[in-house]
Short mmCIF file of C-alpha atoms and ligand atoms in Angstrom, two decimals:
data_model
loop_
_atom_site.label_atom_id
_atom_site.label_comp_id
_atom_site.label_asym_id
_atom_site.label_seq_id
_atom_site.Cartn_x
_atom_site.Cartn_y
_atom_site.Cartn_z
CA UNK K 120 -7.45 -17.13 -1.17
CA UNK K 121 -8.63 -13.58 -1.21
CA UNK K 122 -7.14 -10.19 -1.75
CA UNK K 123 -8.30 -6.69 -1.05
CA UNK K 124 -10.29 -4.91 -3.71
CA UNK K 125 -7.41 -3.27 -5.49
CA UNK K 126 -7.25 -2.94 -9.20
CA UNK K 127 -4.39 -3.49 -11.63
CA UNK K 128 -2.16 -0.45 -12.19
CA UNK K 129 -2.73 -0.43 -15.93
CA UNK K 130 -6.15 0.27 -17.45
CA UNK K 131 -7.49 -3.04 -18.68
CA UNK K 132 -11.11 -3.38 -17.58
CA UNK K 133 -13.95 -2.20 -19.82
CA UNK K 134 -15.23 1.23 -18.78
CA UNK K 135 -17.80 1.27 -15.99
CA UNK K 136 -20.52 2.63 -18.25
CA UNK K 137 -21.19 2.50 -21.96
CA UNK K 138 -19.19 5.65 -22.72
CA UNK K 139 -15.41 6.08 -22.56
CA UNK K 140 -14.15 7.12 -19.14
CA UNK K 141 -11.49 9.59 -18.02
CA UNK K 142 -10.35 10.49 -14.51
CA UNK K 143 -9.00 13.85 -13.36
CA UNK K 144 -7.33 13.78 -9.95
CA UNK K 145 -6.92 17.17 -8.26
CA UNK K 146 -3.73 17.50 -6.26
CA UNK K 147 -2.63 21.11 -6.55
CA UNK K 148 -3.52 22.13 -3.01
CA UNK K 149 -0.52 23.01 -0.88
CA UNK K 150 -0.97 20.36 1.78
CA UNK K 151 0.79 22.63 4.27
CA UNK K 152 -0.71 20.91 7.29
CA UNK K 153 1.27 17.76 6.53
CA UNK K 154 4.48 19.73 7.20
CA UNK K 155 6.29 17.51 4.74
CA UNK K 156 8.80 17.68 1.91
CA UNK K 157 6.93 14.77 0.33
CA UNK K 158 3.90 15.72 -1.78
CA UNK K 159 0.76 15.02 0.19
CA UNK K 160 -0.66 12.55 -2.33
CA UNK K 161 2.52 10.46 -2.18
CA UNK K 162 2.14 9.69 1.51
CA UNK K 163 1.26 6.01 1.86
CA UNK K 164 -1.84 4.21 3.06
CA UNK K 165 -1.30 0.47 3.51
CA UNK K 166 2.17 0.78 2.04
CA UNK K 167 1.06 2.47 -1.19
CA UNK K 168 0.90 6.18 -2.04
CA UNK K 169 -2.59 7.70 -1.85
CA UNK K 170 -2.33 8.67 -5.49
CA UNK K 171 -1.50 5.10 -6.49
CA UNK K 172 -4.65 3.86 -4.73
CA UNK K 173 -6.77 6.19 -6.84
CA UNK K 174 -4.93 5.47 -10.08
CA UNK K 175 -5.40 1.74 -9.53
CA UNK K 176 -9.08 2.10 -8.69
CA UNK K 177 -9.88 4.18 -11.77
CA UNK K 178 -7.85 1.80 -13.94
CA UNK K 179 -9.91 -1.02 -12.46
CA UNK K 180 -13.15 0.55 -13.69
CA UNK K 181 -11.73 1.16 -17.13
CA UNK K 182 -10.60 4.81 -17.17
CA UNK K 183 -8.61 5.08 -20.37
CA UNK K 184 -7.31 8.60 -19.69
CA UNK K 185 -5.89 9.56 -16.31
CA UNK K 186 -4.76 13.10 -15.49
CA UNK K 187 -3.26 14.40 -12.25
CA UNK K 188 -3.41 18.17 -11.66
CA UNK K 189 -0.50 19.35 -9.51
CA UNK K 190 0.91 22.64 -8.24
CA UNK K 191 4.15 22.61 -6.30
CA UNK K 192 5.91 19.27 -5.96
CA UNK K 193 5.21 18.46 -9.59
CA UNK K 194 8.56 16.69 -10.07
CA UNK K 195 7.81 14.22 -7.29
CA UNK K 196 4.40 13.39 -8.72
CA UNK K 197 5.77 13.06 -12.26
CA UNK K 198 8.45 10.66 -11.00
CA UNK K 199 5.86 8.64 -9.09
CA UNK K 200 3.61 8.10 -12.12
CA UNK K 201 6.35 7.79 -14.77
CA UNK K 202 5.76 5.05 -17.30
CA UNK K 203 2.15 4.45 -16.30
CA UNK K 204 0.46 6.40 -19.07
CA UNK K 205 -0.74 9.08 -16.65
CA UNK K 206 -0.71 12.76 -17.70
CA UNK K 207 0.40 15.43 -15.27
CA UNK K 208 -1.11 18.91 -15.70
CA UNK K 209 0.15 21.91 -13.79
CA UNK K 210 -2.07 24.48 -12.08
CA UNK K 211 -0.11 27.60 -11.19
CA UNK K 212 -1.37 29.62 -9.38
CA UNK K 213 -4.12 27.67 -7.62
CA UNK K 214 -7.31 29.62 -8.21
CA UNK K 215 -9.82 27.04 -7.00
CA UNK K 216 -11.18 23.60 -7.83
CA UNK K 217 -12.95 24.75 -11.01
CA UNK K 218 -9.76 26.34 -12.31
CA UNK K 219 -7.87 23.15 -11.37
CA UNK K 220 -10.12 20.97 -13.56
CA UNK K 221 -9.65 23.39 -16.46
CA UNK K 222 -5.92 22.63 -16.39
CA UNK K 223 -6.72 19.07 -17.50
CA UNK K 224 -8.35 20.31 -20.72
CA UNK K 225 -5.24 19.87 -22.87
CA UNK K 226 -4.67 16.31 -21.64
CA UNK K 227 -8.34 15.55 -22.40
CA UNK K 228 -8.39 17.22 -25.83
CA UNK K 229 -10.57 15.13 -28.14
CA UNK K 230 -11.86 12.97 -25.31
CA UNK K 231 -15.59 12.32 -25.59
CA UNK K 232 -17.20 10.48 -22.71
CA UNK K 233 -17.57 10.71 -18.94
CA UNK K 234 -15.07 12.50 -16.70
CA UNK K 235 -14.65 11.51 -13.07
CA UNK K 236 -13.23 14.32 -10.93
CA UNK K 237 -11.45 13.04 -7.84
CA UNK K 238 -9.29 14.50 -5.06
CA UNK K 239 -5.79 13.13 -4.58
CA UNK K 240 -6.21 13.49 -0.83
CA UNK K 241 -9.43 11.43 -0.77
CA UNK K 242 -7.76 8.16 -1.69
CA UNK K 243 -10.06 5.30 -0.73
CA UNK K 244 -13.19 5.92 -2.77
CA UNK K 245 -14.23 2.51 -4.06
CA UNK K 246 -14.65 1.45 -7.65
CA UNK K 247 -18.26 0.57 -6.81
CA UNK K 248 -18.99 4.13 -5.73
CA UNK K 249 -17.38 5.48 -8.87
CA UNK K 250 -19.45 3.05 -10.93
CA UNK K 251 -22.62 4.23 -9.18
CA UNK K 252 -21.77 7.84 -10.09
CA UNK K 253 -21.23 6.89 -13.73
CA UNK K 254 -24.38 4.78 -13.85
CA UNK K 255 -26.33 7.78 -12.55
CA UNK K 256 -24.71 10.01 -15.18
CA UNK K 257 -25.80 7.55 -17.88
CA UNK K 258 -29.36 7.13 -16.55
CA UNK K 259 -32.34 7.91 -18.77
CA UNK K 260 -32.87 11.45 -17.45
CA UNK K 261 -29.29 12.25 -18.57
CA UNK K 262 -27.94 14.67 -15.95
CA UNK K 263 -24.84 16.62 -17.04
CA UNK K 264 -23.29 16.42 -13.58
CA UNK K 265 -23.37 13.86 -10.76
CA UNK K 266 -22.19 14.93 -7.33
CA UNK K 267 -21.01 12.50 -4.66
CA UNK K 268 -22.66 13.50 -1.39
CA UNK K 269 -22.36 12.20 2.16
CA UNK K 270 -23.90 12.88 5.57
CA UNK K 271 -21.19 13.27 8.22
CA UNK K 272 -21.99 13.35 11.94
CA UNK K 273 -20.69 16.89 11.98
CA UNK K 274 -21.10 18.81 8.71
CA UNK K 275 -18.34 21.24 9.69
CA UNK K 276 -17.26 23.50 6.84
CA UNK K 277 -18.14 21.23 3.94
CA UNK K 278 -20.06 22.62 1.01
CA UNK K 279 -23.79 21.88 1.36
CA UNK K 280 -25.71 20.04 -1.36
CA UNK K 281 -29.11 21.67 -1.82
CA UNK K 282 -31.19 18.90 -3.37
CA UNK K 283 -34.65 17.38 -3.50
CA UNK K 284 -35.39 13.80 -4.56
CA UNK K 285 -31.81 13.26 -5.66
CA UNK K 286 -31.83 16.22 -8.04
CA UNK K 287 -29.43 18.99 -7.03
CA UNK K 288 -30.34 22.63 -7.28
CA UNK K 289 -26.93 23.97 -6.22
CA UNK K 290 -23.95 23.49 -3.95
CA UNK K 291 -23.25 26.28 -1.50
CA UNK K 292 -19.81 26.62 0.05
CA UNK K 293 -19.94 26.95 3.82
CA UNK K 294 -18.39 30.42 3.66
CA UNK K 295 -21.13 31.57 1.33
CA UNK K 296 -24.06 29.75 2.98
CA UNK K 297 -26.84 31.30 5.05
CA UNK K 298 -28.14 29.73 8.26
CA UNK K 299 -30.80 27.65 6.51
CA UNK K 300 -28.26 26.29 4.01
CA UNK K 301 -25.75 25.53 6.79
CA UNK K 302 -28.46 23.47 8.50
CA UNK K 303 -28.50 21.04 5.55
CA UNK K 304 -26.89 17.71 6.46
CA UNK K 305 -26.06 16.53 2.93
CA UNK K 306 -22.45 17.55 2.22
CA UNK K 307 -20.36 17.72 -0.90
CA UNK K 308 -17.47 15.26 -0.97
CA UNK K 309 -16.05 17.31 -3.85
CA UNK K 310 -16.05 14.30 -6.20
CA UNK K 311 -18.09 14.50 -9.38
CA UNK K 312 -18.82 12.79 -12.64
CA UNK K 313 -19.47 15.10 -15.58
CA UNK K 314 -20.20 14.51 -19.26
CA UNK K 315 -17.30 15.85 -21.29
CA UNK K 316 -19.68 17.52 -23.77
CA UNK K 317 -20.91 19.73 -20.90
CA UNK K 318 -17.81 20.06 -18.71
CA UNK K 319 -15.65 22.59 -20.54
CA UNK K 320 -18.51 24.95 -21.40
CA UNK K 321 -19.74 24.87 -17.81
CA UNK K 322 -16.26 25.56 -16.41
CA UNK K 323 -15.83 28.49 -18.78
CA UNK K 324 -18.93 30.07 -17.25
CA UNK K 325 -17.73 29.77 -13.62
CA UNK K 326 -16.77 33.11 -12.05
CA UNK K 327 -15.01 33.96 -8.81
CA UNK K 328 -17.45 36.33 -7.16
CA UNK K 329 -17.65 34.48 -3.83
CA UNK K 330 -16.32 34.57 -0.29
CA UNK K 331 -13.04 32.90 -1.25
CA UNK K 332 -12.55 34.72 -4.55
CA UNK K 333 -11.98 31.30 -6.18
CA UNK K 334 -13.30 29.53 -9.24
CA UNK K 335 -15.52 26.92 -7.59
CA UNK K 336 -16.00 23.62 -9.38
CA UNK K 337 -19.21 23.35 -7.39
CA UNK K 338 -20.73 26.22 -9.39
CA UNK K 339 -21.14 23.95 -12.43
CA UNK K 340 -23.98 22.23 -10.60
CA UNK K 341 -26.35 25.21 -10.74
CA UNK K 342 -25.03 26.25 -14.15
CA UNK K 343 -25.79 22.82 -15.62
CA UNK K 344 -29.51 23.06 -14.90
CA UNK K 345 -29.56 19.29 -14.37
CA UNK K 346 -27.41 17.68 -11.71
CA UNK K 347 -28.01 14.59 -9.61
CA UNK K 348 -26.52 13.36 -6.34
CA UNK K 349 -25.32 9.91 -5.34
CA UNK K 350 -24.67 9.37 -1.64
CA UNK K 351 -21.96 7.36 0.06
CA UNK K 352 -20.68 6.63 3.57
CA UNK K 353 -18.71 9.41 5.25
CA UNK K 354 -15.62 7.29 5.98
CA UNK K 355 -15.18 6.49 2.29
CA UNK K 356 -14.72 10.15 1.40
CA UNK K 357 -12.61 11.15 4.39
CA UNK K 358 -9.96 13.59 3.21
CA UNK K 359 -6.38 13.69 4.44
CA UNK K 360 -4.96 17.06 5.42
CA UNK K 361 -2.70 16.19 8.34
CA UNK K 362 -0.58 13.35 9.71
CA UNK K 363 -3.33 12.63 12.23
CA UNK K 364 -5.90 12.26 9.45
CA UNK K 365 -3.44 10.08 7.53
CA UNK K 366 -3.17 7.80 10.56
CA UNK K 367 -6.96 7.78 10.99
CA UNK K 368 -7.55 6.73 7.37
CA UNK K 369 -4.84 4.08 7.70
CA UNK K 370 -6.52 2.79 10.86
CA UNK K 371 -9.86 2.55 9.09
CA UNK K 372 -8.29 0.74 6.14
CA UNK K 373 -6.54 -1.73 8.45
CA UNK K 374 -9.71 -2.40 10.42
CA UNK K 375 -11.61 -3.24 7.24
CA UNK K 376 -8.78 -5.43 5.93
CA UNK K 377 -8.54 -7.37 9.20
CA UNK K 378 -12.29 -7.94 9.09
CA UNK K 379 -11.97 -9.18 5.50
CA UNK K 380 -9.14 -11.57 6.39
CA UNK K 381 -11.21 -13.05 9.20
CA UNK K 382 -14.32 -13.26 7.01
CA UNK K 383 -12.20 -15.17 4.50
CA UNK K 384 -11.21 -17.74 7.11
CA UNK K 385 -8.03 -16.51 8.79
CA UNK K 386 -7.70 -16.38 12.57
CA UNK K 387 -6.22 -13.15 13.88
CA UNK K 388 -5.53 -13.71 17.56
CA UNK K 389 -5.27 -9.97 18.28
CA UNK K 390 -6.62 -8.29 15.14
CA UNK K 391 -5.76 -4.74 16.14
CA UNK K 392 -2.06 -5.60 16.20
CA UNK K 393 -1.81 -7.06 12.69
CA UNK K 394 -0.86 -4.68 9.86
CA UNK K 395 -1.57 -5.54 6.26
CA UNK K 396 -0.29 -3.95 3.07
CA UNK K 397 -2.57 -2.99 0.18
CA UNK K 398 -1.78 -6.19 -1.72
CA UNK K 399 -1.40 -8.80 1.04
CA UNK K 400 -3.02 -12.08 0.06
CA UNK K 401 -4.13 -14.34 2.92
CA UNK K 402 -5.59 -17.84 2.56
CA UNK K 403 -7.98 -19.94 4.63
CA UNK K 404 -7.16 -21.48 7.97
CA UNK K 405 -4.23 -19.16 8.34
CA UNK K 406 -3.39 -18.22 11.92
CA UNK K 407 -1.74 -14.88 12.51
CA UNK K 408 -0.52 -14.27 16.02
CA UNK K 409 -0.21 -10.80 17.57
CA UNK K 410 2.05 -8.06 16.25
CA UNK K 411 2.65 -9.29 12.73
CA UNK K 412 3.43 -6.66 10.09
CA UNK K 413 3.09 -7.18 6.34
CA UNK K 414 4.92 -4.97 3.87
CA UNK K 415 3.94 -4.96 0.20
CA UNK K 416 4.02 -8.12 -1.89
CA UNK K 417 3.21 -10.83 0.65
CA UNK K 418 1.19 -13.93 -0.22
CA UNK K 419 0.18 -16.42 2.46
CA UNK K 420 -1.28 -19.78 1.37
CA UNK K 421 -3.84 -21.86 3.23
CA UNK K 422 -3.03 -23.39 6.59
CA UNK K 423 -0.01 -21.21 7.36
CA UNK K 424 0.81 -20.16 10.92
CA UNK K 425 2.60 -16.86 11.40
CA UNK K 426 3.77 -16.46 14.95
CA UNK K 427 4.05 -13.24 16.90
CA UNK K 428 6.31 -10.32 15.99
CA UNK K 429 7.13 -11.41 12.46
CA UNK K 430 7.74 -8.93 9.63
CA UNK K 431 6.94 -10.12 6.12
CA UNK K 432 7.31 -8.29 2.82
CA UNK K 433 7.75 -9.42 -0.76
CA UNK K 434 7.47 -13.02 0.38
CA UNK K 435 5.42 -16.03 -0.65
CA UNK K 436 4.57 -18.55 2.06
CA UNK K 437 3.43 -22.00 0.94
CA UNK K 438 0.59 -24.06 2.37
CA UNK K 439 0.98 -25.26 5.92
CA UNK K 440 4.29 -23.50 6.52
CA UNK K 441 5.21 -22.09 9.94
CA UNK K 442 6.89 -18.74 10.30
CA UNK K 443 8.16 -17.02 13.45
CA UNK K 444 7.99 -15.91 16.15
CA UNK K 445 10.29 -13.00 15.35
CA UNK K 446 10.93 -14.03 11.76
CA UNK K 447 11.83 -11.58 9.04
CA UNK K 448 10.92 -12.48 5.47
CA UNK K 449 12.26 -10.00 2.95
CA UNK K 450 11.58 -9.62 -0.78
CA UNK K 451 12.18 -12.75 -2.79
CA UNK K 452 11.66 -15.15 0.10
CA UNK K 453 9.69 -18.17 -1.12
CA UNK K 454 8.80 -20.57 1.66
CA UNK K 455 7.77 -24.04 0.49
CA UNK K 456 4.76 -25.99 1.67
CA UNK K 457 5.15 -27.24 5.20
CA UNK K 458 8.52 -25.54 5.63
CA UNK K 459 9.52 -23.97 8.91
CA UNK K 460 11.19 -20.62 9.56
CA UNK K 461 11.79 -20.19 13.26
CA UNK K 462 12.72 -17.41 15.64
CA UNK K 463 15.23 -14.73 14.72
CA UNK K 464 15.61 -16.03 11.19
CA UNK K 465 15.96 -13.65 8.24
CA UNK K 466 15.31 -14.88 4.71
CA UNK K 467 15.95 -12.78 1.60
CA UNK K 468 15.82 -13.74 -2.11
CA UNK K 469 15.88 -17.37 -1.15
CA UNK K 470 13.72 -20.37 -1.96
CA UNK K 471 13.08 -22.87 0.81
CA UNK K 472 11.89 -26.21 -0.55
CA UNK K 473 8.88 -28.04 0.84
CA UNK K 474 9.43 -29.24 4.38
CA UNK K 475 12.79 -27.50 4.78
CA UNK K 476 13.59 -26.17 8.25
CA UNK K 477 15.52 -23.10 9.36
CA UNK K 478 14.51 -23.05 12.97
CA UNK K 479 16.78 -20.66 14.82
CA UNK K 480 18.90 -17.54 14.48
CA UNK K 481 19.94 -17.77 10.83
CA UNK K 482 20.46 -15.56 7.81
CA UNK K 483 19.60 -17.20 4.50
CA UNK K 484 20.06 -14.80 1.58
CA UNK K 485 20.47 -15.40 -2.17
CA UNK K 486 20.02 -19.12 -1.68
CA UNK K 487 18.19 -22.21 -2.85
CA UNK K 488 17.44 -24.66 -0.09
CA UNK K 489 16.22 -28.10 -1.18
CA UNK K 490 13.20 -29.97 0.10
CA UNK K 491 13.47 -31.38 3.63
CA UNK K 492 16.87 -29.77 4.18
CA UNK K 493 17.65 -28.89 7.78
CA UNK K 494 19.59 -25.74 8.46
CA UNK K 495 21.04 -25.67 11.97
CA UNK K 496 20.89 -22.80 14.43
CA UNK K 497 23.03 -19.82 13.59
CA UNK K 498 23.78 -20.75 9.98
CA UNK K 499 24.78 -17.80 7.84
CA UNK K 500 24.95 -17.65 4.06
CA UNK K 501 27.85 -15.27 3.42
CA UNK K 502 26.35 -13.80 0.26
CA UNK K 503 28.15 -10.48 -0.04
CA UNK K 504 31.82 -9.62 -0.40
CA UNK K 505 31.26 -5.90 -0.26
CA UNK K 506 30.86 -5.67 -4.06
CA UNK K 507 28.84 -8.58 -5.38
CA UNK K 508 26.15 -10.93 -4.19
CA UNK K 509 26.61 -14.66 -4.77
CA UNK K 510 24.28 -17.66 -4.39
CA UNK K 511 24.33 -20.58 -2.03
CA UNK K 512 22.70 -23.82 -3.17
CA UNK K 513 21.79 -26.41 -0.56
CA UNK K 514 20.52 -29.76 -1.83
CA UNK K 515 17.43 -31.72 -0.87
CA UNK K 516 17.73 -33.43 2.47
CA UNK K 517 21.06 -31.79 3.29
CA UNK K 518 21.87 -31.19 6.96
CA UNK K 519 23.84 -28.09 7.86
CA UNK K 520 25.23 -28.17 11.40
CA UNK K 521 24.80 -25.26 13.76
CA UNK K 522 26.85 -22.11 13.46
CA UNK K 523 28.09 -22.83 9.96
CA UNK K 524 29.14 -20.10 7.57
CA UNK K 525 28.46 -20.96 3.92
CA UNK K 526 30.67 -18.69 1.83
CA UNK K 527 28.95 -18.09 -1.51
CA UNK K 528 29.10 -19.01 -4.26
CA UNK K 529 28.97 -22.52 -2.87
CA UNK K 530 26.90 -25.68 -3.35
CA UNK K 531 26.08 -28.28 -0.73
CA UNK K 532 24.97 -31.47 -2.49
CA UNK K 533 21.78 -33.42 -1.84
CA UNK K 534 21.90 -35.35 1.40
CA UNK K 535 25.28 -33.92 2.43
CA UNK K 536 26.10 -33.21 6.06
CA UNK K 537 28.04 -30.14 7.17
CA UNK K 538 29.64 -30.45 10.59
CA UNK K 539 28.69 -27.80 13.13
CA UNK K 540 30.83 -24.71 13.17
CA UNK K 541 32.13 -25.23 9.63
CA UNK K 542 33.20 -22.42 7.34
CA UNK K 543 32.39 -23.92 3.95
CA UNK K 544 34.23 -22.28 1.07
CA UNK K 545 34.24 -25.11 -1.49
CA UNK K 546 31.42 -27.20 -2.93
CA UNK K 547 30.36 -30.30 -1.01
CA UNK K 548 29.44 -33.48 -2.92
CA UNK K 549 26.08 -35.16 -2.46
CA UNK K 550 25.91 -37.45 0.56
CA UNK K 551 29.39 -36.36 1.75
CA UNK K 552 30.30 -35.23 5.25
CA UNK K 553 32.32 -32.06 5.39
CA UNK K 554 33.95 -30.72 8.52
CA UNK K 555 35.63 -27.39 7.93
CA UNK K 556 36.82 -26.14 11.29
CA UNK K 557 39.88 -26.34 13.54
CA UNK K 558 40.56 -29.94 14.58
CA UNK K 559 39.90 -30.54 18.28
CA UNK K 560 43.04 -31.11 20.41
CA UNK K 561 42.74 -32.56 23.92
CA UNK K 562 45.39 -32.24 26.69
CA UNK K 563 44.47 -34.53 29.59
CA UNK K 564 44.98 -32.99 33.05
CA UNK K 565 46.16 -29.68 31.65
CA UNK K 566 43.47 -27.58 33.34
CA UNK K 567 44.16 -29.02 36.79
CA UNK K 568 47.92 -28.46 36.37
CA UNK K 569 47.27 -24.92 35.25
CA UNK K 570 45.13 -24.13 38.30
CA UNK K 571 47.70 -25.63 40.67
CA UNK K 572 50.46 -23.53 39.12
CA UNK K 573 48.43 -20.34 39.39
CA UNK K 574 47.49 -21.05 43.04
CA UNK K 575 51.21 -20.99 44.00
CA UNK K 576 51.77 -17.43 42.72
C1 LIG G 725 -14.09 21.55 -1.59
C2 LIG G 725 -15.48 21.80 -2.14
C3 LIG G 725 -16.51 21.63 -1.01
C4 LIG G 725 -16.39 20.24 -0.44
C5 LIG G 725 -14.96 19.98 0.03
C6 LIG G 725 -14.80 18.56 0.42
C7 LIG G 725 -15.23 23.49 -3.90
C8 LIG G 725 -15.36 24.91 -4.23
N1 LIG G 725 -15.53 23.15 -2.65
O1 LIG G 725 -13.84 22.52 -0.62
O2 LIG G 725 -17.82 21.83 -1.51
O3 LIG G 725 -17.30 20.08 0.65
O4 LIG G 725 -14.03 20.23 -1.05
O5 LIG G 725 -13.54 18.36 1.01
O6 LIG G 725 -14.88 22.69 -4.75
N2 LIG G 725 -7.36 21.83 -5.39
C9 LIG G 725 -6.61 22.09 -6.52
N3 LIG G 725 -6.46 23.36 -6.94
C10 LIG G 725 -7.06 24.40 -6.30
C11 LIG G 725 -7.83 24.15 -5.15
C12 LIG G 725 -7.96 22.84 -4.73
O7 LIG G 725 -6.07 21.16 -7.11
O8 LIG G 725 -6.88 25.53 -6.77
C13 LIG G 725 -7.52 20.45 -4.93
C14 LIG G 725 -6.90 20.19 -3.59
O9 LIG G 725 -5.58 19.69 -3.72
C15 LIG G 725 -7.82 19.13 -2.99
C16 LIG G 725 -9.16 19.43 -3.64
O10 LIG G 725 -8.89 20.18 -4.80
O11 LIG G 725 -7.44 17.84 -3.36
C17 LIG G 725 -10.11 20.18 -2.72
O12 LIG G 725 -9.50 21.39 -2.33
P1 LIG G 725 -9.82 22.06 -0.93
O13 LIG G 725 -9.12 23.33 -0.84
O14 LIG G 725 -9.60 21.08 0.16
O15 LIG G 725 -11.38 22.32 -1.11
P2 LIG G 725 -12.37 22.94 -0.07
O16 LIG G 725 -12.30 24.41 -0.15
O17 LIG G 725 -12.18 22.30 1.24
CA1 LIG G 726 -10.70 20.40 1.99
#
């Protein structure tokens, strides 16, 4: 089994370097181009808010202090990080990236170590890249600042990193750059690692005498007298300013995840049509047919086949099981080894034992289905009375005839048989037959007599 490289939400790992680590995530920009009531950093990539990606990554490399700097939309961000030990600092008004970092000073009071400065709208920077920045900061020549640079195909309006042999002289914002500086291909991603014993003094010396009239974080590079640059791939530091860029970053993430699933031994018949969530776990010799969508919390064991057009979230699928086509597995679905969930079947908060079969057109919710049980087409667990949910228990080897309604709470014993079309409201003993439907009445010749009578009218 494999999973994507996401880290636990709570700091647990030792810090990436030898010094304590803190992360400051800048998110006070207005994000107007998203045209959204939702804070930009709470828009999801792979089913998880951008901000949560970053918080998990920095936790994974051992950041013991995490601070998010916000402007408007503070309440949304505070609610999103509540209970995770993350500080929220407010920058009002927004006077530039240098000013934004200063707002984290109170949350970092007494902190002595390395500070990673990240952008909330640059969500997919890897832990390895962050580690490389910290390793450079802790190298023997002891720079005060490490800048993360990249070389995009088109340098656009990024700040330019003026450097030689990996040592940075200065960063020049595009607006302030002359023609020779604009011709430089090494761009500033905006992300930095800075020693805390230098950071606050440097920021205090930053002015706002520039084309934007802002306090530029980038000015600490020249002020430090000793800054280094670490380079990374352009797609890793792609920022998100619009819905189109959000979709583009999502597409890149999905492409990498599909590649990983295949490298780990899953067959994706039409890879571009399969959508993973940030935490989807996929085993070996899994076959995923076209147009399968995973929401968060799905785990797929070895040898599973997921047929086309299935939607799976919060579900665990055991080895060798078959799901779909057109199956919907909702949170709490646990599909046993070798079990079968067929077309137009919805399963929610239900455990299907090994080898159990629900092959057609059924709803199984709040239920326990025993091993090798066979649930006929159109079976419904009636789990909700409009106020409360109740459980249905179906024993091992039980056989539920087609189009049965099992009115919960109700138990069908091991090996019992439920006649097709039954509405089962009381428990059924093990190995019993229950038929709970109108008794069939036959009237020989009635139809012919009826037609003859009608013909005379
Ligand atoms: C910044 C860098 C530039 C770099 C570019 C990369 C500076 C001065 N310039 O430019 O060198 O190439 O990023 O995208 O740092 N933010 C705040 N408060 C503020 C201003 C910004 O929190 O007052 C946050 C934003 O939410 C965003 C990040 O900082 O996450 C960058 O802000 P943005 O305005 O996009 O920076 P640029 O001017 O593009
Ligand atoms: Ca920007």
